[in-house]
Amino acid sequence: MSHIHIDVENVSFQYEKGKPILDRISFHGAENDSIGIVGANGVGKSTLLKLLVGLHLNYQGSIQVEAIPVQKETLPRIREKIGYVFQDSDSQLFMSTAYEDIAFAPRNYGLPEEEVEKRVVSALEMTGINHLRDKQIYKMSGGEKKLVSIATILSMMPDIIIMDEPSIALDPKNRRNLIRILNSFEHLKIIASHDLDMILDTCKRTIIMAEGRIVCDGPTEEILSNQQLLEDVGLELPLCMQKRS
């Protein structure tokens, strides 16, 4: 087995006692897996992603990233291995310019400035935002902020990328750019999104969640073409599969 993998076993979580958000979630993600997580609002998709990177630690069950348990003592190691893109870019960006935000994590891990520069340039090129290098964050559109957020994780060259609603705020051109970026990433990626067409274009495997549980886990094309299954969990067929009247 490759060292790149995530194991989630019997994980439950609640913000308030007696109000479970996740209920006995289990799945395995291997090195070359591309996994879409879909479901109606409030089923626990974002919460699950936050647990994978240790943003909430008071869960029940087991979460391991490359055989490292997700707990307070291991968070620095976990976050070296996982790049996490928040749903809200303003929660991720806090420096003055794109360059400074993208350089922050490599600098924070003590890399020499020459290597930092190399990684920032590479991340800017991968995301197609060289023109935003010195632009101030507060002057950026929502779509520009999203692409800078993605570049901040690529600069760390993670083993695993996890993204929460990455296509939000992107215009059609930048959405296509996002799909290109995701499909060029060679290791494990996990993407939670309501954009089922994007999931269809980027993920070979899809997990459907409903009421805090996994109700289906299988090949994306098979799952996202099953109209009855999707309607049962409050979803619709991807737009590309809907019959035009």
Short mmCIF file of C-alpha atoms in Angstrom, two decimals:
data_model
loop_
_atom_site.label_atom_id
_atom_site.label_comp_id
_atom_site.label_asym_id
_atom_site.label_seq_id
_atom_site.Cartn_x
_atom_site.Cartn_y
_atom_site.Cartn_z
CA MET A 1 0.00 0.00 0.00
CA SER A 2 1.18 3.52 -0.81
CA HIS A 3 1.97 5.76 2.14
CA ILE A 4 -0.61 8.24 0.81
CA HIS A 5 -4.01 7.31 2.20
CA ILE A 6 -6.77 8.35 4.61
CA ASP A 7 -8.71 5.96 6.82
CA VAL A 8 -11.95 7.00 8.51
CA GLU A 9 -13.56 4.40 10.75
CA ASN A 10 -16.85 4.71 12.63
CA VAL A 11 -16.54 8.47 13.05
CA SER A 12 -19.32 10.35 14.81
CA PHE A 13 -19.40 14.02 15.73
CA GLN A 14 -21.73 16.55 17.30
CA TYR A 15 -21.42 20.27 18.00
CA GLU A 16 -24.17 20.10 20.64
CA LYS A 17 -24.97 17.14 22.85
CA GLY A 18 -27.83 15.11 21.46
CA LYS A 19 -27.59 16.67 17.98
CA PRO A 20 -25.30 14.41 15.91
CA ILE A 21 -23.84 15.89 12.73
CA LEU A 22 -21.93 12.78 11.63
CA ASP A 23 -23.05 9.25 12.47
CA ARG A 24 -20.61 6.33 12.12
CA ILE A 25 -18.87 7.48 8.95
CA SER A 26 -16.33 5.04 7.45
CA PHE A 27 -14.35 5.18 4.20
CA HIS A 28 -10.83 4.65 2.83
CA GLY A 29 -9.09 7.00 0.41
CA ALA A 30 -6.08 5.63 -1.49
CA GLU A 31 -3.26 7.48 -3.25
CA ASN A 32 -4.82 7.81 -6.68
CA ASP A 33 -8.42 8.22 -5.55
CA SER A 34 -10.42 11.23 -6.65
CA ILE A 35 -13.44 11.36 -4.36
CA GLY A 36 -16.45 13.65 -4.61
CA ILE A 37 -18.61 14.12 -1.52
CA VAL A 38 -22.14 15.25 -2.30
CA GLY A 39 -25.40 15.71 -0.47
CA ALA A 40 -28.03 18.28 0.40
CA ASN A 41 -27.26 21.25 2.67
CA GLY A 42 -26.60 20.36 6.29
CA VAL A 43 -25.71 16.67 5.86
CA GLY A 44 -22.20 17.10 7.32
CA LYS A 45 -19.96 17.39 4.25
CA SER A 46 -18.02 20.45 5.45
CA THR A 47 -17.82 19.09 8.99
CA LEU A 48 -16.31 15.84 7.72
CA LEU A 49 -13.61 17.71 5.79
CA LYS A 50 -12.77 19.81 8.84
CA LEU A 51 -12.33 16.64 10.90
CA LEU A 52 -9.87 15.26 8.35
CA VAL A 53 -7.53 18.22 8.92
CA GLY A 54 -8.08 18.42 12.68
CA LEU A 55 -10.17 21.59 12.86
CA HIS A 56 -12.46 19.68 15.23
CA LEU A 57 -10.91 17.05 17.49
CA ASN A 58 -13.69 15.96 19.83
CA TYR A 59 -14.95 13.24 17.53
CA GLN A 60 -15.62 9.58 18.23
CA GLY A 61 -14.02 6.86 16.13
CA SER A 62 -10.73 6.85 14.24
CA ILE A 63 -9.25 9.16 11.58
CA GLN A 64 -5.77 8.42 10.28
CA VAL A 65 -3.83 10.28 7.60
CA GLU A 66 -0.97 8.17 6.26
CA ALA A 67 -1.27 6.02 9.41
CA ILE A 68 -0.98 9.10 11.65
CA PRO A 69 -3.95 9.56 13.99
CA VAL A 70 -5.58 12.99 13.76
CA GLN A 71 -5.12 14.45 17.24
CA LYS A 72 -3.73 17.61 18.79
CA GLU A 73 -0.14 16.36 19.03
CA THR A 74 0.03 15.32 15.36
CA LEU A 75 -1.59 18.35 13.71
CA PRO A 76 1.66 19.88 12.36
CA ARG A 77 2.48 16.58 10.61
CA ILE A 78 -1.09 16.15 9.35
CA ARG A 79 -1.16 19.65 7.86
CA GLU A 80 2.13 19.11 6.07
CA LYS A 81 0.49 16.25 4.21
CA ILE A 82 -2.96 17.77 3.49
CA GLY A 83 -3.76 20.95 1.62
CA TYR A 84 -7.21 22.19 2.64
CA VAL A 85 -9.16 24.84 0.72
CA PHE A 86 -11.87 26.47 2.82
CA GLN A 87 -15.32 27.15 1.40
CA ASP A 88 -14.91 30.82 2.36
CA SER A 89 -11.66 32.21 0.93
CA ASP A 90 -11.65 35.05 3.46
CA SER A 91 -11.11 32.41 6.15
CA GLN A 92 -7.92 31.30 4.41
CA LEU A 93 -6.29 34.49 3.16
CA PHE A 94 -4.83 36.91 5.70
CA MET A 95 -1.70 38.46 4.20
CA SER A 96 -1.62 41.65 2.12
CA THR A 97 -0.85 40.23 -1.34
CA ALA A 98 -1.21 36.98 -3.24
CA TYR A 99 2.55 36.39 -3.16
CA GLU A 100 2.73 36.82 0.62
CA ASP A 101 -0.22 34.50 1.21
CA ILE A 102 1.17 31.78 -1.06
CA ALA A 103 4.64 32.11 0.50
CA PHE A 104 3.38 32.02 4.10
CA ALA A 105 3.20 28.25 4.65
CA PRO A 106 6.57 27.38 3.03
CA ARG A 107 8.21 30.15 5.06
CA ASN A 108 6.44 28.98 8.21
CA TYR A 109 7.95 25.52 7.72
CA GLY A 110 11.42 27.04 7.53
CA LEU A 111 12.19 26.57 3.86
CA PRO A 112 14.99 28.76 2.45
CA GLU A 113 13.80 31.87 0.61
CA GLU A 114 15.06 30.55 -2.73
CA GLU A 115 12.84 27.47 -2.35
CA VAL A 116 9.92 29.63 -1.20
CA GLU A 117 10.22 31.75 -4.35
CA LYS A 118 10.39 28.63 -6.52
CA ARG A 119 7.26 27.17 -4.94
CA VAL A 120 5.29 30.41 -5.17
CA VAL A 121 6.16 30.80 -8.85
CA SER A 122 5.16 27.18 -9.50
CA ALA A 123 1.82 27.57 -7.66
CA LEU A 124 1.04 30.78 -9.55
CA GLU A 125 1.76 29.05 -12.85
CA MET A 126 -0.27 25.95 -11.95
CA THR A 127 -3.32 28.07 -11.13
CA GLY A 128 -2.81 30.48 -14.03
CA ILE A 129 -2.72 33.58 -11.83
CA ASN A 130 0.73 35.04 -12.44
CA HIS A 131 -1.01 38.37 -13.05
CA LEU A 132 -2.26 38.37 -9.44
CA ARG A 133 1.18 37.91 -7.86
CA ASP A 134 1.41 41.40 -6.34
CA LYS A 135 -2.28 42.29 -6.22
CA GLN A 136 -3.68 43.16 -2.80
CA ILE A 137 -6.13 40.59 -1.48
CA TYR A 138 -8.81 43.11 -0.53
CA LYS A 139 -8.97 44.31 -4.16
CA MET A 140 -9.64 40.82 -5.53
CA SER A 141 -12.91 39.35 -6.72
CA GLY A 142 -14.32 36.24 -5.05
CA GLY A 143 -13.07 34.08 -7.92
CA GLU A 144 -9.56 35.55 -7.74
CA LYS A 145 -9.45 34.89 -3.99
CA LYS A 146 -10.51 31.29 -4.57
CA LEU A 147 -7.66 30.68 -7.02
CA VAL A 148 -5.15 32.30 -4.65
CA SER A 149 -6.47 30.02 -1.88
CA ILE A 150 -5.82 27.01 -4.09
CA ALA A 151 -2.32 28.29 -4.87
CA THR A 152 -1.58 28.58 -1.12
CA ILE A 153 -2.01 24.83 -0.71
CA LEU A 154 -0.19 23.90 -3.91
CA SER A 155 2.89 25.79 -2.68
CA MET A 156 3.22 23.17 0.08
CA MET A 157 3.23 20.32 -2.47
CA PRO A 158 0.82 18.23 -0.37
CA ASP A 159 0.22 14.50 -0.68
CA ILE A 160 -3.54 15.07 -0.37
CA ILE A 161 -5.82 17.96 -1.29
CA ILE A 162 -9.21 18.54 0.29
CA MET A 163 -11.54 21.21 -1.07
CA ASP A 164 -14.87 22.50 0.22
CA GLU A 165 -17.06 23.93 -2.57
CA PRO A 166 -14.07 25.02 -4.70
CA SER A 167 -16.15 26.22 -7.67
CA ILE A 168 -18.10 28.80 -5.65
CA ALA A 169 -17.58 32.35 -7.01
CA LEU A 170 -15.79 31.14 -10.15
CA ASP A 171 -16.86 32.36 -13.58
CA PRO A 172 -17.03 29.74 -16.39
CA LYS A 173 -13.44 30.35 -17.52
CA ASN A 174 -11.97 29.99 -14.03
CA ARG A 175 -14.22 27.03 -13.31
CA ARG A 176 -12.66 25.28 -16.32
CA ASN A 177 -9.27 26.31 -14.96
CA LEU A 178 -10.15 24.72 -11.61
CA ILE A 179 -11.12 21.46 -13.32
CA ARG A 180 -7.78 21.47 -15.14
CA ILE A 181 -5.92 22.03 -11.85
CA LEU A 182 -7.79 19.22 -10.10
CA ASN A 183 -7.26 16.77 -12.93
CA SER A 184 -3.54 17.54 -13.02
CA PHE A 185 -3.12 16.65 -9.32
CA GLU A 186 -1.75 13.12 -9.25
CA HIS A 187 -2.43 12.07 -5.66
CA LEU A 188 -5.48 11.72 -3.40
CA LYS A 189 -8.09 14.45 -3.65
CA ILE A 190 -11.40 14.79 -1.81
CA ILE A 191 -13.88 17.44 -2.98
CA ALA A 192 -17.19 18.36 -1.35
CA SER A 193 -19.47 20.25 -3.70
CA HIS A 194 -23.01 20.93 -4.87
CA ASP A 195 -21.58 21.34 -8.38
CA LEU A 196 -22.30 17.83 -9.60
CA ASP A 197 -21.08 18.58 -13.12
CA MET A 198 -17.67 19.49 -11.69
CA ILE A 199 -17.64 16.32 -9.59
CA LEU A 200 -18.43 14.36 -12.75
CA ASP A 201 -15.49 16.02 -14.51
CA THR A 202 -12.94 15.59 -11.70
CA CYS A 203 -13.81 12.60 -9.49
CA LYS A 204 -13.89 8.93 -10.40
CA ARG A 205 -15.58 8.01 -7.13
CA THR A 206 -18.50 9.68 -5.33
CA ILE A 207 -19.79 9.41 -1.78
CA ILE A 208 -23.37 10.51 -1.12
CA MET A 209 -24.18 11.70 2.40
CA ALA A 210 -27.62 12.10 3.95
CA GLU A 211 -28.52 12.83 7.57
CA GLY A 212 -24.89 12.58 8.65
CA ARG A 213 -24.28 9.16 7.16
CA ILE A 214 -22.84 7.67 3.98
CA VAL A 215 -25.72 6.25 1.95
CA CYS A 216 -23.80 5.39 -1.21
CA ASP A 217 -20.15 5.08 -2.27
CA GLY A 218 -19.18 4.06 -5.77
CA PRO A 219 -18.22 5.04 -9.33
CA THR A 220 -19.15 8.65 -10.06
CA GLU A 221 -20.79 8.08 -13.44
CA GLU A 222 -22.93 5.29 -12.03
CA ILE A 223 -24.05 7.30 -9.00
CA LEU A 224 -24.59 10.67 -10.66
CA SER A 225 -26.64 9.16 -13.49
CA ASN A 226 -29.06 7.51 -11.03
CA GLN A 227 -31.89 10.03 -10.98
CA GLN A 228 -33.98 8.23 -8.37
CA LEU A 229 -31.05 7.85 -5.99
CA LEU A 230 -30.21 11.54 -6.28
CA GLU A 231 -33.80 12.67 -5.83
CA ASP A 232 -34.13 10.48 -2.73
CA VAL A 233 -31.37 12.54 -1.06
CA GLY A 234 -32.57 15.94 -2.29
CA LEU A 235 -30.30 16.26 -5.33
CA GLU A 236 -30.82 16.49 -9.08
CA LEU A 237 -29.01 15.01 -12.03
CA PRO A 238 -25.96 16.98 -13.20
CA LEU A 239 -27.01 19.62 -15.72
CA CYS A 240 -25.16 17.80 -18.50
CA MET A 241 -27.39 14.74 -17.93
CA GLN A 242 -30.71 16.53 -17.71
CA LYS A 243 -32.91 16.16 -20.78
CA ARG A 244 -33.55 19.40 -22.60
CA SER A 245 -37.19 20.02 -23.30
#
